[in-house]
Amino acid sequence: MNTKTSVNTPGVSRVLTGITTSGTPHLGNYAGAIRPAIQSSTEPGVDAFFFLADFHALIKCADPARVAQSRMEIAATWIAAGLDTDRVTFYRQSDVPEIPELCWMLTCVTAKGLMNRAHAYKASVDVNLAKGEEPDDGITMGLFSYPVLMAADILMFNAHRVPVGRDQIQHLEMTRDIAQRFNHQYGGGRDLFVLPEVQIDEAVATLPGLDGRKMSKSYNNTIPLFEGGAKALKSAVAQIVTDSRLPGEPKDADNSHLFTLYRAFATHEQAIEFRKSLEDGLGWGDAKQALCERIEAQIGPMRAHYADLMAHPERIEDILRAGAEKARRTAVPFMMRLREAVGLRQPASTAGGKAAGTGKGAKAGQARLVSFRDEDGRFRQRLFAADGTELLLSEPFGDPKVLNALGRSFAGRDLSSLVAGTDGLVSLESDGLCWARCPADRVNAVRMALAQV
Ligand code: TRP
């Protein structure tokens, strides 16, 4: 994987995944996707981006009330399940207008033939043909170009890893394909996009539903997560299909999906003990009771938080808004670079003999990054705030390209964790190179200025 020119911080793995806001999370979503994603977001060196794919929801669902309700339920679920929204970047796709803009750029390099081969599209065509309809009957451009929007979601943030279900593997292959074309066409020898890797977690088993098939809304075999409270959980568990062995008869744990469900919410020791009880003849009624208690032990403590969020949509909105702001700190400067790359904008700063950004070409009221040559013939940059205040002077570099790339690499980066040295200066370093040093109380102004240059 090539991360040469990624805007990511070196040594940090950026993990990104999206959740389409067209349904209500059930227990299978929780154990199969939400819980492991939250868990992995706490690992050191992981920079997690989780987002509500609400533009994707419009492709699947034409019911505005359902889309709105699902957004709330999904956001509240992730937060109640323990997502640390200060640590990760948790946002709503439609709050980041750079994503549809990138989607268009990608659309312009994507071969139509590639989209013709998408499984989801082909499945819809097959259904039409089987019914004797026109192949594209009822198929929107949204459905057809769904993979391009997904590629934009991923490439916007140069994610390294994308944890998804098996059904999404082809979309990741397409994302890499599209990224490669774009890099080739517009990179000028440098890669604009990281090629993301798909991450299929083999250890996370898909949870069986009431009937033993994969738990899924389309099979109508789900166990609710928060909806309906403990009562709904209980009545769903009561419907789990079991064999007809009576209490006292030994049960076959390995062939019981009730046991699989239990295991997903139990420690190793608890699972061993439960297996033994089943083999010793525990009745299915008592087994269901035990399963309920096990699930409830994990989900129960989250219920109040979930209910509280659902009762205060403005709290969810605030969290999403803050998340979008954080996401756009990366997306806005990267989008500017992409606009330059495709020729929609003139490069803002060009390192070279002459100072750029000053004199006639300088725009009033906007931050500027000015490159120039010092007396020793080496290259430096000065960063100016929108009001003209000089914020920093870079270290000198022999190679203007290195300097330029280094300066740019700070745009969109979260600088808040940088610590000042004993001299009160914060060192802006990347790949072992120091771009500049600046007073700690100026870091925020530097960050804001960099977002504009
Ligand atoms: N298509 C994904 C799904 O249905 C949701 C999604 C949208 C997504 N954009 C994404 C997943 C980007 C990962 C990365 O599950």
CSV table of C-alpha atoms and ligand atoms in Angstrom, one decimal:
chain,number,residue,atom,x,y,z
A,1,MET,CA,0.0,0.0,0.0
A,2,ASN,CA,1.3,3.4,-0.9
A,3,THR,CA,1.0,6.1,1.7
A,4,LYS,CA,3.8,8.3,0.4
A,5,THR,CA,1.7,11.4,-0.2
A,6,SER,CA,-1.2,10.6,2.2
A,7,VAL,CA,-2.5,13.4,4.3
A,8,ASN,CA,-2.5,11.0,7.2
A,9,THR,CA,-0.2,11.3,10.2
A,10,PRO,CA,2.7,8.8,9.8
A,11,GLY,CA,2.4,5.6,11.9
A,12,VAL,CA,-1.3,6.0,12.3
A,13,SER,CA,-3.7,3.6,10.6
A,14,ARG,CA,-6.9,5.3,9.4
A,15,VAL,CA,-9.9,3.1,9.6
A,16,LEU,CA,-13.2,4.2,8.0
A,17,THR,CA,-16.6,2.7,7.7
A,18,GLY,CA,-20.1,3.9,6.9
A,19,ILE,CA,-23.6,2.8,8.1
A,20,THR,CA,-26.5,3.3,5.7
A,21,THR,CA,-29.3,5.1,7.6
A,22,SER,CA,-32.3,3.1,6.3
A,23,GLY,CA,-32.9,0.6,9.1
A,24,THR,CA,-33.1,0.1,12.9
A,25,PRO,CA,-30.0,-1.5,14.4
A,26,HIS,CA,-30.7,-5.1,15.7
A,27,LEU,CA,-28.7,-7.4,17.9
A,28,GLY,CA,-26.8,-8.8,14.9
A,29,ASN,CA,-25.7,-5.3,13.8
A,30,TYR,CA,-24.5,-4.7,17.3
A,31,ALA,CA,-22.4,-7.9,17.8
A,32,GLY,CA,-21.3,-8.1,14.1
A,33,ALA,CA,-20.4,-4.5,13.3
A,34,ILE,CA,-20.9,-1.9,16.0
A,35,ARG,CA,-19.3,-3.6,18.9
A,36,PRO,CA,-16.1,-4.7,17.1
A,37,ALA,CA,-15.8,-1.3,15.4
A,38,ILE,CA,-16.0,0.6,18.7
A,39,GLN,CA,-13.5,-1.9,20.1
A,40,SER,CA,-11.0,-1.4,17.3
A,41,SER,CA,-11.4,2.4,17.6
A,42,THR,CA,-9.8,2.3,21.0
A,43,GLU,CA,-6.6,0.6,19.8
A,44,PRO,CA,-3.5,2.7,19.9
A,45,GLY,CA,-2.4,4.0,16.5
A,46,VAL,CA,-6.0,3.8,15.1
A,47,ASP,CA,-7.6,6.9,13.7
A,48,ALA,CA,-11.2,5.9,13.2
A,49,PHE,CA,-13.7,7.6,10.9
A,50,PHE,CA,-17.3,6.3,11.3
A,51,PHE,CA,-20.1,8.0,9.5
A,52,LEU,CA,-23.8,7.9,8.8
A,53,ALA,CA,-24.2,7.1,5.1
A,54,ASP,CA,-27.4,9.1,4.6
A,55,PHE,CA,-26.8,9.9,0.9
A,56,HIS,CA,-26.7,6.1,0.4
A,57,ALA,CA,-29.9,5.8,2.4
A,58,LEU,CA,-31.7,7.8,-0.3
A,59,ILE,CA,-30.8,5.1,-2.9
A,60,LYS,CA,-32.5,2.4,-0.8
A,61,CYS,CA,-35.3,4.2,0.9
A,62,ALA,CA,-37.7,6.8,-0.5
A,63,ASP,CA,-39.5,7.3,2.8
A,64,PRO,CA,-38.3,10.6,4.4
A,65,ALA,CA,-39.6,9.7,7.9
A,66,ARG,CA,-37.8,6.4,7.8
A,67,VAL,CA,-34.5,8.0,6.8
A,68,ALA,CA,-34.9,10.6,9.6
A,69,GLN,CA,-35.8,8.0,12.2
A,70,SER,CA,-33.0,5.7,11.2
A,71,ARG,CA,-30.4,8.4,11.4
A,72,MET,CA,-31.4,9.1,15.0
A,73,GLU,CA,-31.6,5.4,16.0
A,74,ILE,CA,-28.2,4.6,14.4
A,75,ALA,CA,-26.4,7.6,15.9
A,76,ALA,CA,-27.9,7.0,19.3
A,77,THR,CA,-27.0,3.4,19.2
A,78,TRP,CA,-23.3,4.0,18.4
A,79,ILE,CA,-23.0,6.6,21.1
A,80,ALA,CA,-24.9,4.6,23.7
A,81,ALA,CA,-22.8,1.6,22.8
A,82,GLY,CA,-19.8,3.5,24.0
A,83,LEU,CA,-18.3,5.2,21.0
A,84,ASP,CA,-15.9,7.9,22.2
A,85,THR,CA,-16.9,10.7,19.8
A,86,ASP,CA,-14.0,12.9,21.0
A,87,ARG,CA,-11.5,10.3,20.0
A,88,VAL,CA,-13.0,9.2,16.7
A,89,THR,CA,-14.4,11.2,13.9
A,90,PHE,CA,-18.2,10.5,13.9
A,91,TYR,CA,-20.1,12.4,11.3
A,92,ARG,CA,-23.0,12.4,8.8
A,93,GLN,CA,-22.1,12.1,5.1
A,94,SER,CA,-24.4,14.9,4.0
A,95,ASP,CA,-22.7,17.3,6.4
A,96,VAL,CA,-19.5,17.1,4.3
A,97,PRO,CA,-20.3,18.6,0.9
A,98,GLU,CA,-16.8,17.8,-0.3
A,99,ILE,CA,-17.9,14.1,-0.5
A,100,PRO,CA,-20.5,14.6,-3.3
A,101,GLU,CA,-18.0,17.0,-5.0
A,102,LEU,CA,-15.3,14.3,-5.0
A,103,CYS,CA,-18.0,11.8,-6.1
A,104,TRP,CA,-18.4,13.8,-9.3
A,105,MET,CA,-14.7,14.0,-9.9
A,106,LEU,CA,-14.5,10.2,-9.5
A,107,THR,CA,-17.6,9.7,-11.7
A,108,CYS,CA,-15.6,11.4,-14.5
A,109,VAL,CA,-12.8,8.9,-14.4
A,110,THR,CA,-15.0,5.8,-13.7
A,111,ALA,CA,-15.6,3.4,-16.6
A,112,LYS,CA,-19.3,2.8,-17.1
A,113,GLY,CA,-18.3,-0.8,-17.8
A,114,LEU,CA,-17.0,-1.2,-14.3
A,115,MET,CA,-20.3,-0.1,-12.9
A,116,ASN,CA,-22.2,-2.6,-15.2
A,117,ARG,CA,-20.4,-5.4,-13.4
A,118,ALA,CA,-21.5,-4.3,-9.9
A,119,HIS,CA,-23.3,-7.3,-8.1
A,120,ALA,CA,-26.1,-5.1,-6.7
A,121,TYR,CA,-26.9,-3.6,-10.1
A,122,LYS,CA,-26.6,-7.0,-11.9
A,123,ALA,CA,-28.9,-8.5,-9.3
A,124,SER,CA,-31.6,-5.9,-10.0
A,125,VAL,CA,-31.2,-6.4,-13.7
A,126,ASP,CA,-31.6,-10.2,-13.2
A,127,VAL,CA,-34.8,-9.6,-11.2
A,128,ASN,CA,-36.2,-7.5,-14.1
A,129,LEU,CA,-35.3,-10.1,-16.7
A,130,ALA,CA,-36.8,-12.9,-14.7
A,131,LYS,CA,-40.1,-10.8,-14.6
A,132,GLY,CA,-39.9,-10.2,-18.3
A,133,GLU,CA,-39.3,-6.4,-17.8
A,134,GLU,CA,-36.8,-4.1,-19.4
A,135,PRO,CA,-33.4,-4.8,-17.9
A,136,ASP,CA,-33.1,-1.3,-16.3
A,137,ASP,CA,-36.7,-1.0,-15.2
A,138,GLY,CA,-36.9,1.0,-11.9
A,139,ILE,CA,-33.1,1.2,-11.6
A,140,THR,CA,-32.0,4.7,-10.7
A,141,MET,CA,-28.7,6.4,-11.4
A,142,GLY,CA,-28.2,6.4,-7.7
A,143,LEU,CA,-28.2,2.6,-7.5
A,144,PHE,CA,-26.1,2.4,-10.7
A,145,SER,CA,-23.4,4.7,-9.4
A,146,TYR,CA,-23.6,3.6,-5.7
A,147,PRO,CA,-20.0,2.3,-5.8
A,148,VAL,CA,-18.6,5.7,-6.9
A,149,LEU,CA,-20.2,7.5,-3.9
A,150,MET,CA,-18.8,4.8,-1.7
A,151,ALA,CA,-15.4,5.3,-3.3
A,152,ALA,CA,-15.7,9.1,-2.5
A,153,ASP,CA,-16.5,8.3,1.1
A,154,ILE,CA,-13.3,6.3,1.5
A,155,LEU,CA,-10.9,8.3,-0.7
A,156,MET,CA,-11.9,11.6,0.8
A,157,PHE,CA,-10.2,10.7,4.0
A,158,ASN,CA,-7.5,8.4,2.5
A,159,ALA,CA,-8.5,5.5,4.7
A,160,HIS,CA,-6.1,2.6,4.9
A,161,ARG,CA,-8.6,0.0,6.1
A,162,VAL,CA,-12.3,-0.3,5.6
A,163,PRO,CA,-14.0,-2.9,7.8
A,164,VAL,CA,-17.2,-4.1,6.0
A,165,GLY,CA,-19.3,-7.2,5.4
A,166,ARG,CA,-18.4,-9.7,2.7
A,167,ASP,CA,-21.1,-8.2,0.4
A,168,GLN,CA,-19.0,-5.0,0.2
A,169,ILE,CA,-15.7,-6.6,-1.0
A,170,GLN,CA,-16.5,-5.8,-4.7
A,171,HIS,CA,-17.1,-2.1,-3.7
A,172,LEU,CA,-13.7,-1.9,-2.2
A,173,GLU,CA,-12.1,-3.4,-5.3
A,174,MET,CA,-13.9,-0.8,-7.4
A,175,THR,CA,-12.7,1.9,-5.0
A,176,ARG,CA,-9.1,0.8,-5.5
A,177,ASP,CA,-9.6,0.7,-9.3
A,178,ILE,CA,-11.1,4.2,-9.4
A,179,ALA,CA,-8.3,5.6,-7.1
A,180,GLN,CA,-5.7,4.1,-9.3
A,181,ARG,CA,-7.2,5.6,-12.4
A,182,PHE,CA,-7.4,9.0,-10.7
A,183,ASN,CA,-3.8,8.8,-9.4
A,184,HIS,CA,-2.6,7.9,-12.8
A,185,GLN,CA,-4.5,10.6,-14.6
A,186,TYR,CA,-4.0,13.5,-12.2
A,187,GLY,CA,-1.2,12.5,-9.8
A,188,GLY,CA,1.6,13.6,-12.0
A,189,GLY,CA,3.8,10.9,-10.6
A,190,ARG,CA,2.6,11.3,-7.1
A,191,ASP,CA,-0.3,9.4,-5.5
A,192,LEU,CA,-3.2,11.6,-4.5
A,193,PHE,CA,-5.2,8.7,-3.0
A,194,VAL,CA,-4.2,5.9,-0.7
A,195,LEU,CA,-5.4,2.5,-2.0
A,196,PRO,CA,-7.6,1.2,0.8
A,197,GLU,CA,-7.6,-2.4,2.0
A,198,VAL,CA,-10.8,-4.2,2.8
A,199,GLN,CA,-11.0,-5.6,6.3
A,200,ILE,CA,-13.2,-8.6,6.8
A,201,ASP,CA,-13.2,-9.7,10.4
A,202,GLU,CA,-13.2,-13.5,10.4
A,203,ALA,CA,-13.3,-13.7,14.1
A,204,VAL,CA,-16.6,-11.9,14.3
A,205,ALA,CA,-19.2,-14.5,13.5
A,206,THR,CA,-22.4,-13.3,11.9
A,207,LEU,CA,-25.1,-13.7,14.5
A,208,PRO,CA,-27.8,-16.2,13.7
A,209,GLY,CA,-31.4,-15.0,13.9
A,210,LEU,CA,-34.5,-16.5,15.5
A,211,ASP,CA,-34.7,-19.3,12.8
A,212,GLY,CA,-30.9,-20.0,12.7
A,213,ARG,CA,-30.3,-18.2,9.4
A,214,LYS,CA,-28.1,-15.1,9.4
A,215,MET,CA,-29.9,-12.4,11.5
A,216,SER,CA,-31.2,-10.0,8.9
A,217,LYS,CA,-34.1,-7.6,8.4
A,218,SER,CA,-34.8,-9.2,5.1
A,219,TYR,CA,-35.4,-12.6,6.8
A,220,ASN,CA,-37.6,-11.1,9.4
A,221,ASN,CA,-35.7,-13.0,12.1
A,222,THR,CA,-34.1,-10.3,14.1
A,223,ILE,CA,-33.7,-9.7,17.8
A,224,PRO,CA,-34.2,-6.0,18.6
A,225,LEU,CA,-31.3,-4.1,20.2
A,226,PHE,CA,-32.9,-1.2,22.1
A,227,GLU,CA,-36.3,-0.8,20.4
A,228,GLY,CA,-39.1,-2.0,22.8
A,229,GLY,CA,-36.8,-2.3,25.8
A,230,ALA,CA,-36.1,-5.5,27.8
A,231,LYS,CA,-39.6,-6.7,27.1
A,232,ALA,CA,-39.1,-6.8,23.4
A,233,LEU,CA,-35.8,-8.6,23.8
A,234,LYS,CA,-37.5,-11.2,26.0
A,235,SER,CA,-40.4,-11.9,23.6
A,236,ALA,CA,-38.0,-12.2,20.7
A,237,VAL,CA,-35.7,-14.6,22.6
A,238,ALA,CA,-38.9,-16.7,23.4
A,239,GLN,CA,-39.4,-17.2,19.7
A,240,ILE,CA,-35.9,-18.7,19.0
A,241,VAL,CA,-36.4,-22.0,17.3
A,242,THR,CA,-35.0,-25.0,19.2
A,243,ASP,CA,-35.3,-28.7,18.8
A,244,SER,CA,-37.9,-30.7,20.7
A,245,ARG,CA,-35.7,-32.2,23.4
A,246,LEU,CA,-37.4,-32.0,26.7
A,247,PRO,CA,-35.9,-30.7,30.0
A,248,GLY,CA,-33.5,-33.3,31.4
A,249,GLU,CA,-32.5,-34.6,27.9
A,250,PRO,CA,-28.9,-33.6,26.9
A,251,LYS,CA,-28.8,-30.8,24.3
A,252,ASP,CA,-26.4,-30.5,21.4
A,253,ALA,CA,-24.8,-27.1,22.0
A,254,ASP,CA,-22.9,-27.0,18.8
A,255,ASN,CA,-26.0,-27.4,16.7
A,256,SER,CA,-28.0,-24.9,18.7
A,257,HIS,CA,-28.0,-21.3,17.4
A,258,LEU,CA,-29.3,-20.3,20.9
A,259,PHE,CA,-25.8,-21.4,22.1
A,260,THR,CA,-24.1,-19.3,19.3
A,261,LEU,CA,-26.1,-16.3,20.4
A,262,TYR,CA,-25.2,-16.9,24.1
A,263,ARG,CA,-21.5,-17.2,23.2
A,264,ALA,CA,-21.5,-13.8,21.5
A,265,PHE,CA,-22.4,-12.2,24.8
A,266,ALA,CA,-20.5,-14.3,27.2
A,267,THR,CA,-16.9,-14.7,28.4
A,268,HIS,CA,-15.1,-17.9,27.5
A,269,GLU,CA,-15.8,-19.4,31.0
A,270,GLN,CA,-19.5,-18.5,30.9
A,271,ALA,CA,-19.8,-20.2,27.5
A,272,ILE,CA,-18.1,-23.4,28.8
A,273,GLU,CA,-20.4,-23.4,31.8
A,274,PHE,CA,-23.5,-22.9,29.6
A,275,ARG,CA,-22.5,-25.7,27.3
A,276,LYS,CA,-22.2,-28.0,30.2
A,277,SER,CA,-25.6,-27.1,31.5
A,278,LEU,CA,-27.1,-27.8,28.1
A,279,GLU,CA,-25.4,-31.1,27.9
A,280,ASP,CA,-26.6,-31.8,31.4
A,281,GLY,CA,-30.2,-31.3,30.3
A,282,LEU,CA,-31.0,-27.7,30.9
A,283,GLY,CA,-34.5,-27.0,29.5
A,284,TRP,CA,-34.9,-24.7,26.5
A,285,GLY,CA,-37.1,-22.4,28.6
A,286,ASP,CA,-34.4,-22.0,31.2
A,287,ALA,CA,-31.8,-21.7,28.5
A,288,LYS,CA,-33.7,-18.8,26.9
A,289,GLN,CA,-34.0,-17.1,30.3
A,290,ALA,CA,-30.2,-17.4,30.8
A,291,LEU,CA,-29.6,-16.0,27.3
A,292,CYS,CA,-31.8,-13.0,28.0
A,293,GLU,CA,-29.9,-12.3,31.2
A,294,ARG,CA,-26.6,-12.6,29.4
A,295,ILE,CA,-27.6,-10.1,26.6
A,296,GLU,CA,-29.3,-7.8,29.1
A,297,ALA,CA,-26.1,-7.7,31.2
A,298,GLN,CA,-24.4,-6.0,28.3
A,299,ILE,CA,-27.2,-4.0,26.7
A,300,GLY,CA,-29.2,-3.1,29.8
A,301,PRO,CA,-26.7,-0.5,31.1
A,302,MET,CA,-26.8,1.3,27.7
A,303,ARG,CA,-30.6,1.6,27.5
A,304,ALA,CA,-30.9,4.7,29.6
A,305,HIS,CA,-28.3,6.6,27.5
A,306,TYR,CA,-30.0,5.5,24.3
A,307,ALA,CA,-33.5,6.6,25.5
A,308,ASP,CA,-32.0,9.9,26.7
A,309,LEU,CA,-30.5,10.6,23.3
A,310,MET,CA,-33.6,9.6,21.4
A,311,ALA,CA,-35.6,12.0,23.6
A,312,HIS,CA,-33.1,14.8,22.9
A,313,PRO,CA,-32.4,14.9,19.1
A,314,GLU,CA,-30.6,18.2,19.5
A,315,ARG,CA,-27.8,16.4,21.4
A,316,ILE,CA,-27.4,14.0,18.6
A,317,GLU,CA,-27.3,16.9,16.2
A,318,ASP,CA,-24.6,18.7,18.2
A,319,ILE,CA,-22.4,15.6,18.2
A,320,LEU,CA,-22.8,15.1,14.5
A,321,ARG,CA,-22.1,18.8,13.8
A,322,ALA,CA,-18.9,18.7,15.8
A,323,GLY,CA,-18.0,15.5,14.0
A,324,ALA,CA,-18.5,17.0,10.6
A,325,GLU,CA,-16.4,20.0,11.6
A,326,LYS,CA,-13.6,17.6,12.5
A,327,ALA,CA,-14.0,15.7,9.3
A,328,ARG,CA,-14.0,18.8,7.2
A,329,ARG,CA,-10.6,19.8,8.6
A,330,THR,CA,-9.3,17.0,6.5
A,331,ALA,CA,-11.7,17.2,3.6
A,332,VAL,CA,-11.6,20.9,2.9
A,333,PRO,CA,-7.8,21.3,2.4
A,334,PHE,CA,-7.7,18.0,0.5
A,335,MET,CA,-10.5,19.0,-1.8
A,336,MET,CA,-8.5,22.2,-2.6
A,337,ARG,CA,-5.6,20.1,-3.6
A,338,LEU,CA,-7.8,17.9,-5.7
A,339,ARG,CA,-9.4,20.9,-7.5
A,340,GLU,CA,-5.9,22.0,-8.4
A,341,ALA,CA,-4.9,18.5,-9.5
A,342,VAL,CA,-7.8,18.3,-12.0
A,343,GLY,CA,-7.3,21.9,-13.2
A,344,LEU,CA,-10.3,23.6,-11.6
A,345,ARG,CA,-8.2,25.9,-9.6
A,346,GLN,CA,-4.7,27.4,-9.9
A,347,PRO,CA,-2.2,26.1,-7.4
A,348,ALA,CA,-2.3,28.4,-4.3
A,349,SER,CA,1.4,28.3,-3.7
A,350,THR,CA,4.2,27.5,-6.0
A,351,ALA,CA,7.7,27.1,-4.5
A,352,GLY,CA,10.4,28.6,-6.6
A,353,GLY,CA,12.5,31.6,-7.1
A,354,LYS,CA,9.8,34.2,-6.7
A,355,ALA,CA,7.5,34.7,-3.8
A,356,ALA,CA,4.1,33.5,-4.6
A,357,GLY,CA,0.9,34.8,-3.1
A,358,THR,CA,2.2,38.3,-2.5
A,359,GLY,CA,1.9,41.3,-4.7
A,360,LYS,CA,-0.7,41.5,-7.5
A,361,GLY,CA,-1.9,37.9,-7.1
A,362,ALA,CA,-2.5,38.1,-3.3
A,363,LYS,CA,-6.1,37.8,-2.3
A,364,ALA,CA,-7.2,40.1,0.5
A,365,GLY,CA,-8.9,38.5,3.5
A,366,GLN,CA,-7.6,35.1,3.0
A,367,ALA,CA,-4.7,33.2,4.7
A,368,ARG,CA,-1.6,32.8,2.6
A,369,LEU,CA,1.3,30.4,2.5
A,370,VAL,CA,4.2,32.2,0.8
A,371,SER,CA,7.3,30.4,-0.5
A,372,PHE,CA,10.5,32.3,-1.0
A,373,ARG,CA,14.2,32.0,-1.2
A,374,ASP,CA,16.3,33.3,1.7
A,375,GLU,CA,19.8,35.0,1.4
A,376,ASP,CA,21.4,31.6,1.6
A,377,GLY,CA,19.5,30.5,-1.5
A,378,ARG,CA,17.4,28.0,0.5
A,379,PHE,CA,13.6,27.8,0.4
A,380,ARG,CA,11.3,28.8,3.2
A,381,GLN,CA,7.7,29.5,3.7
A,382,ARG,CA,5.8,32.1,5.7
A,383,LEU,CA,2.2,31.5,6.8
A,384,PHE,CA,0.0,34.6,7.1
A,385,ALA,CA,-3.4,34.7,8.8
A,386,ALA,CA,-6.4,36.1,6.9
A,387,ASP,CA,-5.8,39.5,8.6
A,388,GLY,CA,-2.2,39.6,7.4
A,389,THR,CA,-0.5,38.6,10.7
A,390,GLU,CA,2.5,36.4,10.1
A,391,LEU,CA,2.0,33.2,11.9
A,392,LEU,CA,5.2,31.3,11.2
A,393,LEU,CA,8.4,31.2,9.3
A,394,SER,CA,9.4,27.7,8.2
A,395,GLU,CA,12.8,26.1,8.5
A,396,PRO,CA,15.0,26.4,5.4
A,397,PHE,CA,15.0,23.6,2.9
A,398,GLY,CA,17.2,22.9,-0.1
A,399,ASP,CA,14.5,21.3,-2.1
A,400,PRO,CA,11.3,23.4,-2.6
A,401,LYS,CA,9.3,20.3,-3.4
A,402,VAL,CA,10.1,18.7,0.0
A,403,LEU,CA,9.2,22.0,1.6
A,404,ASN,CA,5.9,22.3,-0.3
A,405,ALA,CA,4.8,18.8,0.5
A,406,LEU,CA,5.8,19.1,4.1
A,407,GLY,CA,3.9,22.4,4.5
A,408,ARG,CA,0.8,20.9,2.8
A,409,SER,CA,0.9,17.8,5.0
A,410,PHE,CA,-0.1,19.9,8.0
A,411,ALA,CA,-3.3,21.1,6.4
A,412,GLY,CA,-6.3,19.4,7.9
A,413,ARG,CA,-4.2,17.7,10.6
A,414,ASP,CA,-5.4,17.8,14.2
A,415,LEU,CA,-2.6,19.8,15.8
A,416,SER,CA,-4.3,20.1,19.2
A,417,SER,CA,-2.3,17.2,20.7
A,418,LEU,CA,1.1,18.8,20.0
A,419,VAL,CA,3.0,19.7,23.1
A,420,ALA,CA,5.3,22.7,23.4
A,421,GLY,CA,8.9,22.2,24.4
A,422,THR,CA,10.6,23.9,27.3
A,423,ASP,CA,11.1,27.0,25.1
A,424,GLY,CA,7.3,27.3,24.6
A,425,LEU,CA,7.5,26.4,21.0
A,426,VAL,CA,5.6,23.6,19.3
A,427,SER,CA,7.5,21.7,16.6
A,428,LEU,CA,5.5,20.9,13.4
A,429,GLU,CA,7.1,17.7,12.3
A,430,SER,CA,6.3,15.0,9.8
A,431,ASP,CA,8.2,12.0,8.6
A,432,GLY,CA,11.1,13.1,10.9
A,433,LEU,CA,11.4,16.5,9.2
A,434,CYS,CA,10.7,19.7,11.1
A,435,TRP,CA,8.7,22.1,8.9
A,436,ALA,CA,8.4,25.0,11.4
A,437,ARG,CA,8.3,25.8,15.1
A,438,CYS,CA,5.7,28.2,16.5
A,439,PRO,CA,4.4,29.4,19.9
A,440,ALA,CA,1.9,27.0,21.4
A,441,ASP,CA,-0.8,29.7,21.6
A,442,ARG,CA,-0.6,30.2,17.9
A,443,VAL,CA,-1.2,26.6,16.9
A,444,ASN,CA,-5.0,27.0,16.5
A,445,ALA,CA,-4.5,30.1,14.3
A,446,VAL,CA,-2.0,28.1,12.2
A,447,ARG,CA,-4.5,25.2,11.8
A,448,MET,CA,-7.2,27.6,10.7
A,449,ALA,CA,-4.9,29.4,8.2
A,450,LEU,CA,-3.7,26.1,6.8
A,451,ALA,CA,-7.3,25.1,6.1
A,452,GLN,CA,-7.5,28.1,3.7
A,453,VAL,CA,-4.3,28.0,1.9
B,1,TRP,N1,-22.3,0.3,1.4
B,1,TRP,C1,-22.1,0.1,2.8
B,1,TRP,C2,-23.1,-0.9,3.3
B,1,TRP,O1,-24.2,-1.0,2.7
B,1,TRP,C3,-22.2,1.4,3.5
B,1,TRP,C4,-21.2,2.4,3.2
B,1,TRP,C5,-21.4,3.5,2.5
B,1,TRP,C6,-19.8,2.2,3.4
B,1,TRP,N2,-20.2,4.1,2.3
B,1,TRP,C7,-19.2,3.4,2.8
B,1,TRP,C8,-19.0,1.3,4.1
B,1,TRP,C9,-17.8,3.6,2.9
B,1,TRP,C10,-17.7,1.5,4.2
B,1,TRP,C11,-17.1,2.6,3.6
B,1,TRP,O2,-22.8,-1.6,4.2
